[in-house]
Amino acid sequence: MGDNTVQRFSAVNAGGGRVALRNTASILEVDGISQAEGGDIELANAGDVEITGDIATTGRVRLEAGGRITEEAAGRIAAAGLETASIGGQR
């Protein structure tokens, strides 16, 4: 998987399978990710990850950040499992 530089990300995957993003932005805002048929979600960002919308799957979610991982008021994660790794902690 190659590196991207996006500041805002949202996705709807109706066919199942994995949703993955490797990113190099200072802040990645996740507006929402939906896995209608299940499947893992993997997000890695060089800077902060801000969750501002729902992340939903029957699979697992892995979040990796070179900075902080934050959930804003509307941000939620619903998954079978959650794994996080960050330099700046979670909030």
PDB file of C-alpha atoms in Angstrom, residues 10-64:
ATOM      1  CA  SER A  10     -14.700   9.033   4.123  1.00  0.00           C
ATOM      2  CA  ALA A  11     -15.602   5.715   2.525  1.00  0.00           C
ATOM      3  CA  VAL A  12     -18.517   3.362   1.952  1.00  0.00           C
ATOM      4  CA  ASN A  13     -17.619  -0.197   0.966  1.00  0.00           C
ATOM      5  CA  ALA A  14     -20.702  -2.183  -0.044  1.00  0.00           C
ATOM      6  CA  GLY A  15     -18.840  -5.188  -1.458  1.00  0.00           C
ATOM      7  CA  GLY A  16     -16.930  -6.349   1.612  1.00  0.00           C
ATOM      8  CA  GLY A  17     -13.175  -6.640   1.918  1.00  0.00           C
ATOM      9  CA  ARG A  18     -10.656  -4.359   3.571  1.00  0.00           C
ATOM     10  CA  VAL A  19     -10.590  -0.561   3.565  1.00  0.00           C
ATOM     11  CA  ALA A  20      -7.013   0.671   4.059  1.00  0.00           C
ATOM     12  CA  LEU A  21      -5.322   4.084   3.946  1.00  0.00           C
ATOM     13  CA  ARG A  22      -1.683   4.940   4.608  1.00  0.00           C
ATOM     14  CA  ASN A  23      -1.372   8.721   4.815  1.00  0.00           C
ATOM     15  CA  THR A  24       1.286  11.385   5.412  1.00  0.00           C
ATOM     16  CA  ALA A  25      -0.793  14.471   6.340  1.00  0.00           C
ATOM     17  CA  SER A  26      -0.231  16.386   9.575  1.00  0.00           C
ATOM     18  CA  ILE A  27      -3.925  15.837  10.420  1.00  0.00           C
ATOM     19  CA  LEU A  28      -6.285  13.243   8.931  1.00  0.00           C
ATOM     20  CA  GLU A  29      -9.972  13.933   9.594  1.00  0.00           C
ATOM     21  CA  VAL A  30     -12.087  10.785   9.249  1.00  0.00           C
ATOM     22  CA  ASP A  31     -15.661  11.821   8.409  1.00  0.00           C
ATOM     23  CA  GLY A  32     -16.918   8.235   8.398  1.00  0.00           C
ATOM     24  CA  ILE A  33     -16.267   4.739   7.094  1.00  0.00           C
ATOM     25  CA  SER A  34     -18.963   2.131   6.556  1.00  0.00           C
ATOM     26  CA  GLN A  35     -18.381  -1.533   5.756  1.00  0.00           C
ATOM     27  CA  ALA A  36     -21.829  -2.798   4.729  1.00  0.00           C
ATOM     28  CA  GLU A  37     -20.656  -6.416   4.246  1.00  0.00           C
ATOM     29  CA  GLY A  38     -18.015  -6.341   6.988  1.00  0.00           C
ATOM     30  CA  GLY A  39     -14.260  -6.379   6.571  1.00  0.00           C
ATOM     31  CA  ASP A  40     -11.333  -4.781   8.350  1.00  0.00           C
ATOM     32  CA  ILE A  41     -10.570  -1.066   8.387  1.00  0.00           C
ATOM     33  CA  GLU A  42      -6.927   0.022   8.655  1.00  0.00           C
ATOM     34  CA  LEU A  43      -5.868   3.671   8.850  1.00  0.00           C
ATOM     35  CA  ALA A  44      -2.315   4.888   9.370  1.00  0.00           C
ATOM     36  CA  ASN A  45      -1.346   8.569   9.403  1.00  0.00           C
ATOM     37  CA  ALA A  46       1.996  10.278   9.988  1.00  0.00           C
ATOM     38  CA  GLY A  47       0.281  12.968  12.093  1.00  0.00           C
ATOM     39  CA  ASP A  48      -2.934  13.166  14.126  1.00  0.00           C
ATOM     40  CA  VAL A  49      -6.107  11.186  13.380  1.00  0.00           C
ATOM     41  CA  GLU A  50      -9.377  12.971  14.201  1.00  0.00           C
ATOM     42  CA  ILE A  51     -12.526  10.821  14.097  1.00  0.00           C
ATOM     43  CA  THR A  52     -15.463  13.116  13.346  1.00  0.00           C
ATOM     44  CA  GLY A  53     -17.995  10.557  12.052  1.00  0.00           C
ATOM     45  CA  ASP A  54     -18.970   6.924  12.503  1.00  0.00           C
ATOM     46  CA  ILE A  55     -16.573   4.093  11.704  1.00  0.00           C
ATOM     47  CA  ALA A  56     -18.626   0.893  11.442  1.00  0.00           C
ATOM     48  CA  THR A  57     -17.800  -2.696  10.504  1.00  0.00           C
ATOM     49  CA  THR A  58     -18.395  -6.221  11.733  1.00  0.00           C
ATOM     50  CA  GLY A  59     -14.633  -6.739  11.323  1.00  0.00           C
ATOM     51  CA  ARG A  60     -11.808  -5.058  13.200  1.00  0.00           C
ATOM     52  CA  VAL A  61     -10.501  -1.485  13.155  1.00  0.00           C
ATOM     53  CA  ARG A  62      -6.810  -0.590  13.414  1.00  0.00           C
ATOM     54  CA  LEU A  63      -5.790   3.056  13.852  1.00  0.00           C
ATOM     55  CA  GLU A  64      -2.169   4.183  13.834  1.00  0.00           C
TER      56      GLU A  64
END
